[in-house]
Coordinates of N, CA and C in Angstrom, one line a residue:
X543 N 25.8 5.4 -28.3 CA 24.4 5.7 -28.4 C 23.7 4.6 -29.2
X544 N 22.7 4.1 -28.2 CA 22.2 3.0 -29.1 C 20.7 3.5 -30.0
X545 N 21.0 3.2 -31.0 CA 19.5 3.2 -31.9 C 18.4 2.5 -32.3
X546 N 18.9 0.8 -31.6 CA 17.2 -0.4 -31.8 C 17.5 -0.8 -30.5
X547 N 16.4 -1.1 -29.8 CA 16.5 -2.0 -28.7 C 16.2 -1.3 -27.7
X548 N 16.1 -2.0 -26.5 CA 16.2 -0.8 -24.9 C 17.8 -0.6 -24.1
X549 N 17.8 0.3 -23.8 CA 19.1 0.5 -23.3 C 19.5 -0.7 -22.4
X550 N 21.2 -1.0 -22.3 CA 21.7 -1.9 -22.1 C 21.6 -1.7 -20.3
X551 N 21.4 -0.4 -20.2 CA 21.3 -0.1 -18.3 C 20.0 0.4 -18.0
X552 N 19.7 0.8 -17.2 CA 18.1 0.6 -16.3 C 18.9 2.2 -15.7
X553 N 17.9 3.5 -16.4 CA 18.5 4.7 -15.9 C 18.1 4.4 -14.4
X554 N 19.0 5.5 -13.3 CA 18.7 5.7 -12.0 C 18.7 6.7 -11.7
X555 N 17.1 6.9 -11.3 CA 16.9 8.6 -10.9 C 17.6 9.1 -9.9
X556 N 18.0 10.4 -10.1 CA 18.6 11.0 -9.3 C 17.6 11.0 -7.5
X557 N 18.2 11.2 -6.3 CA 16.7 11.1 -5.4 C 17.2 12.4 -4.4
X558 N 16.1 12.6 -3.5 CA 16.8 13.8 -2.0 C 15.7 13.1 -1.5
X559 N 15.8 13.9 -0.1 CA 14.6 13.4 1.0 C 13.6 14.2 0.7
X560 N 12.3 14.0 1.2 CA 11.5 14.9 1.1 C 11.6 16.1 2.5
X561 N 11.5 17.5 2.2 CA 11.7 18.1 2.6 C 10.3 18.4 3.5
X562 N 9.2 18.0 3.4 CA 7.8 18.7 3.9 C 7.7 17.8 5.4
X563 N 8.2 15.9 4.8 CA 8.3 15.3 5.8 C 9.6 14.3 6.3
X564 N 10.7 15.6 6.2 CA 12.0 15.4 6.4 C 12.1 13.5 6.0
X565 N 12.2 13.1 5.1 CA 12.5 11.6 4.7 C 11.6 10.7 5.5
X566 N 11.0 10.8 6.7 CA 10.5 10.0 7.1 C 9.0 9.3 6.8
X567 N 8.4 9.8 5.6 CA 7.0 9.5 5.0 C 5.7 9.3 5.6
X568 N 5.9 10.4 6.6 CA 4.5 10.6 6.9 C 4.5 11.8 8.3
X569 N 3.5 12.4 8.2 CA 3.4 14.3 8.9 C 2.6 13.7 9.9
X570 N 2.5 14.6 11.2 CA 2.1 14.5 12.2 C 0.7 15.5 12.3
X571 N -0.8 14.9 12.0 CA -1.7 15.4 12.3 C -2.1 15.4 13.7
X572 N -3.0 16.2 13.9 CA -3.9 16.6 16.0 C -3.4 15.1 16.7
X573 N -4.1 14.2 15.3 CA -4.5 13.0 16.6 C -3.3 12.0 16.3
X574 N -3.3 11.7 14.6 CA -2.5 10.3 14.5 C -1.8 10.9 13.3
X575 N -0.8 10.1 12.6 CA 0.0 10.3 12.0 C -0.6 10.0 10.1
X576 N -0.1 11.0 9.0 CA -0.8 11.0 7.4 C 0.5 10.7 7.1
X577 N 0.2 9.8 6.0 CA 1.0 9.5 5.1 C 1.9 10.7 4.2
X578 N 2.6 11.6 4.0 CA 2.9 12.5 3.1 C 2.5 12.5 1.9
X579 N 1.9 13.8 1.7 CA 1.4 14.3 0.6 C 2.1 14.4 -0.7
X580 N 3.3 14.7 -0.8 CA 4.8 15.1 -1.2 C 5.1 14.2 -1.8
X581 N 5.4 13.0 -0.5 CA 6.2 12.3 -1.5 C 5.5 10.9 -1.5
X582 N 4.3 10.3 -1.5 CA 3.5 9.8 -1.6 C 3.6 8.7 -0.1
X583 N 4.3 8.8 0.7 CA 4.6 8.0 1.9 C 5.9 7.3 2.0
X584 N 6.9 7.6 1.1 CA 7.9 6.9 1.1 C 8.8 7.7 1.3
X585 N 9.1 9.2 1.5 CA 10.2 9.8 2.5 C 11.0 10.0 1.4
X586 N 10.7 10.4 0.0 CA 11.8 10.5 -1.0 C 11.0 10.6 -2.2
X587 N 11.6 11.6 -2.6 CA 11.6 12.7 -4.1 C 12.6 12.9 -5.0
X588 N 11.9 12.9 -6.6 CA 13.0 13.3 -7.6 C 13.8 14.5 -7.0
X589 N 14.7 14.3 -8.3 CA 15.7 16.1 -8.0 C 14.5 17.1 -8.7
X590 N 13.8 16.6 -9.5 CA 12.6 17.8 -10.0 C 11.6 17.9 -8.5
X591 N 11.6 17.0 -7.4 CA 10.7 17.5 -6.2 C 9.2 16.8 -6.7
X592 N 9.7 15.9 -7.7 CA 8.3 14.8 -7.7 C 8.2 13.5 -7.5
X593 N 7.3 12.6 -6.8 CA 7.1 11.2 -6.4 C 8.3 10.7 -7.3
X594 N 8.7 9.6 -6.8 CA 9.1 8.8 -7.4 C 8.1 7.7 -7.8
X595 N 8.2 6.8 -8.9 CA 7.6 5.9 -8.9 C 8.5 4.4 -8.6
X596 N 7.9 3.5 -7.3 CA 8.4 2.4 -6.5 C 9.8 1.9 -7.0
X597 N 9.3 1.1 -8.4 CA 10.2 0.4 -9.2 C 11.6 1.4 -9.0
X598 N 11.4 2.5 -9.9 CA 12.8 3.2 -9.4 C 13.3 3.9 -8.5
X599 N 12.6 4.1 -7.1 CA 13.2 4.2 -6.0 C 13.5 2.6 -5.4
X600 N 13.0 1.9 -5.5 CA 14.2 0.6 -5.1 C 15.7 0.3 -5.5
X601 N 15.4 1.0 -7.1 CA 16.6 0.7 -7.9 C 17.7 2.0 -7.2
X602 N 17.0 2.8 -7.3 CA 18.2 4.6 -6.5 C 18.6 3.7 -5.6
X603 N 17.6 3.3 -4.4 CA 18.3 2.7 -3.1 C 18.7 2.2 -3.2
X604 N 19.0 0.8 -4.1 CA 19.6 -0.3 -4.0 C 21.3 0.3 -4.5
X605 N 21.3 0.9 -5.1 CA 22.7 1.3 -5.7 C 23.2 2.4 -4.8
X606 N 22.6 2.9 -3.9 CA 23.1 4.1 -2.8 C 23.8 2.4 -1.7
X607 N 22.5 1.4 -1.4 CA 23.4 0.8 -0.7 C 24.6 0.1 -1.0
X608 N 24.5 0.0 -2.3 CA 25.6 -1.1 -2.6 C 27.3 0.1 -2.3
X609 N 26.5 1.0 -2.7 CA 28.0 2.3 -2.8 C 28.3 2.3 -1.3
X610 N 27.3 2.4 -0.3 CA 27.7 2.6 0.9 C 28.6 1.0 1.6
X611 N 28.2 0.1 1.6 CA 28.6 -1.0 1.7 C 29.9 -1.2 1.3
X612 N 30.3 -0.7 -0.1 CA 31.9 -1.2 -1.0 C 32.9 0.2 0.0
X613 N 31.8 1.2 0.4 CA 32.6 1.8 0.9 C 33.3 1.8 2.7
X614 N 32.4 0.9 3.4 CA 32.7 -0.1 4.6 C 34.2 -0.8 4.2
X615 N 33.7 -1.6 3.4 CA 34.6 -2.7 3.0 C 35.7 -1.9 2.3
X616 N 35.7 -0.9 2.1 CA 37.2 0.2 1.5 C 38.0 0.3 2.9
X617 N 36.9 0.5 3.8 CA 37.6 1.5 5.0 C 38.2 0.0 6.3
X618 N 37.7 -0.9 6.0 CA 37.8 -2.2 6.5 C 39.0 -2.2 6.3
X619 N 39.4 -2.2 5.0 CA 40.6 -3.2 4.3 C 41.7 -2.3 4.7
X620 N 41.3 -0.7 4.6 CA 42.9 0.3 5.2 C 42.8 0.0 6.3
X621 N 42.1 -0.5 7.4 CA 42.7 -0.8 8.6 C 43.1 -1.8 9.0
X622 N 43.1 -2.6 8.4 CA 43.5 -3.8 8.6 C 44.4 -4.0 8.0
X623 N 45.1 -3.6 6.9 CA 46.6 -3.0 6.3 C 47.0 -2.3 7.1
X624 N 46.8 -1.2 8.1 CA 47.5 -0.2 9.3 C 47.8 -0.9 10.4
X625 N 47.1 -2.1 10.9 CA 46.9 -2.8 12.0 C 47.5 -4.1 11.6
X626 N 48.0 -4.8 10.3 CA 49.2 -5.8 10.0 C 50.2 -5.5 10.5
X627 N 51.1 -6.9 10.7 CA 52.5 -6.5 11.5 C 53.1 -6.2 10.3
X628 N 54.2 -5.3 10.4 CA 55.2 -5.0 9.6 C 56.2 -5.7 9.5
X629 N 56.5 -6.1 10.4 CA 57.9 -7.0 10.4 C 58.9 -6.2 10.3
X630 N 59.3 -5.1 10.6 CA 60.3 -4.3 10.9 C 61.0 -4.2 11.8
X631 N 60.2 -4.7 13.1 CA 61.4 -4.4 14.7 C 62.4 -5.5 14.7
X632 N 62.6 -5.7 15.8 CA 63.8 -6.8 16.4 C 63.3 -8.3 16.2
X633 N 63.6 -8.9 15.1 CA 63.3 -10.4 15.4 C 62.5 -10.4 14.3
X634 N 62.3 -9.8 13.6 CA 60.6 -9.6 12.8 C 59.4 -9.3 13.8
X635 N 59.3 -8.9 14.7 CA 57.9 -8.1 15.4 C 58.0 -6.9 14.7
X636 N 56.6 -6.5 15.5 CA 56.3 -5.7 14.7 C 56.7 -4.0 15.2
X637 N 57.1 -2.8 14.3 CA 58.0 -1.6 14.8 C 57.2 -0.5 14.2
X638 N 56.9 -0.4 16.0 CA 55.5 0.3 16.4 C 56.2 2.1 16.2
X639 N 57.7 2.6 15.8 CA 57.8 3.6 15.3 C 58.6 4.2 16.8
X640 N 58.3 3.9 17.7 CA 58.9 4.5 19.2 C 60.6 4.1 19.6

């Protein structure tokens, strides 16, 4: 717990989509398309169901992407570990189990 200073991390709001204009930030009027009311045009709301303000919806997103990305590159790497030769069959090829 720190007591002088500003904290050593940059909190990150919790986020959901907006529900009025399913994430996509903006409602379909008669003629042409409004900006959402909800969530001010950006397709995303606190967990309290209020605007976010910019600066920290970049920061949410940026750290949703980086999570999704490390987790590409998780699922990258087991397959490419499943799909190395083992060197188990006859000769050192590889022993496909059959």
């Amino acid at each position: 717990m720190r007591k002088h200073g500003p904290d050593l991390q940059k909190a990150v709001p919790a986020i959901q989509r907006c529900r009025q204009c399913r994430g996509q930030g903006f409602t379909k009027g008669v003629f042409f398309e409004l900006d959402c009311a909800a969530c001010d045009g950006t397709g995303w709301l606190g967990a309290d169901g209020a605007p976010v303000e910019p600066a920290a919806l970049i920061r949410a997103l940026g750290r949703r992407l980086d999570k999704a990305e490390q987790q590409l590159v998780d699922r990258a790497k087991a397959s490419a570990w499943a799909e190395d030769n083992n060197r188990r069959g006859a000769g050192g090829s590889h022993f496909t189990g059959d």
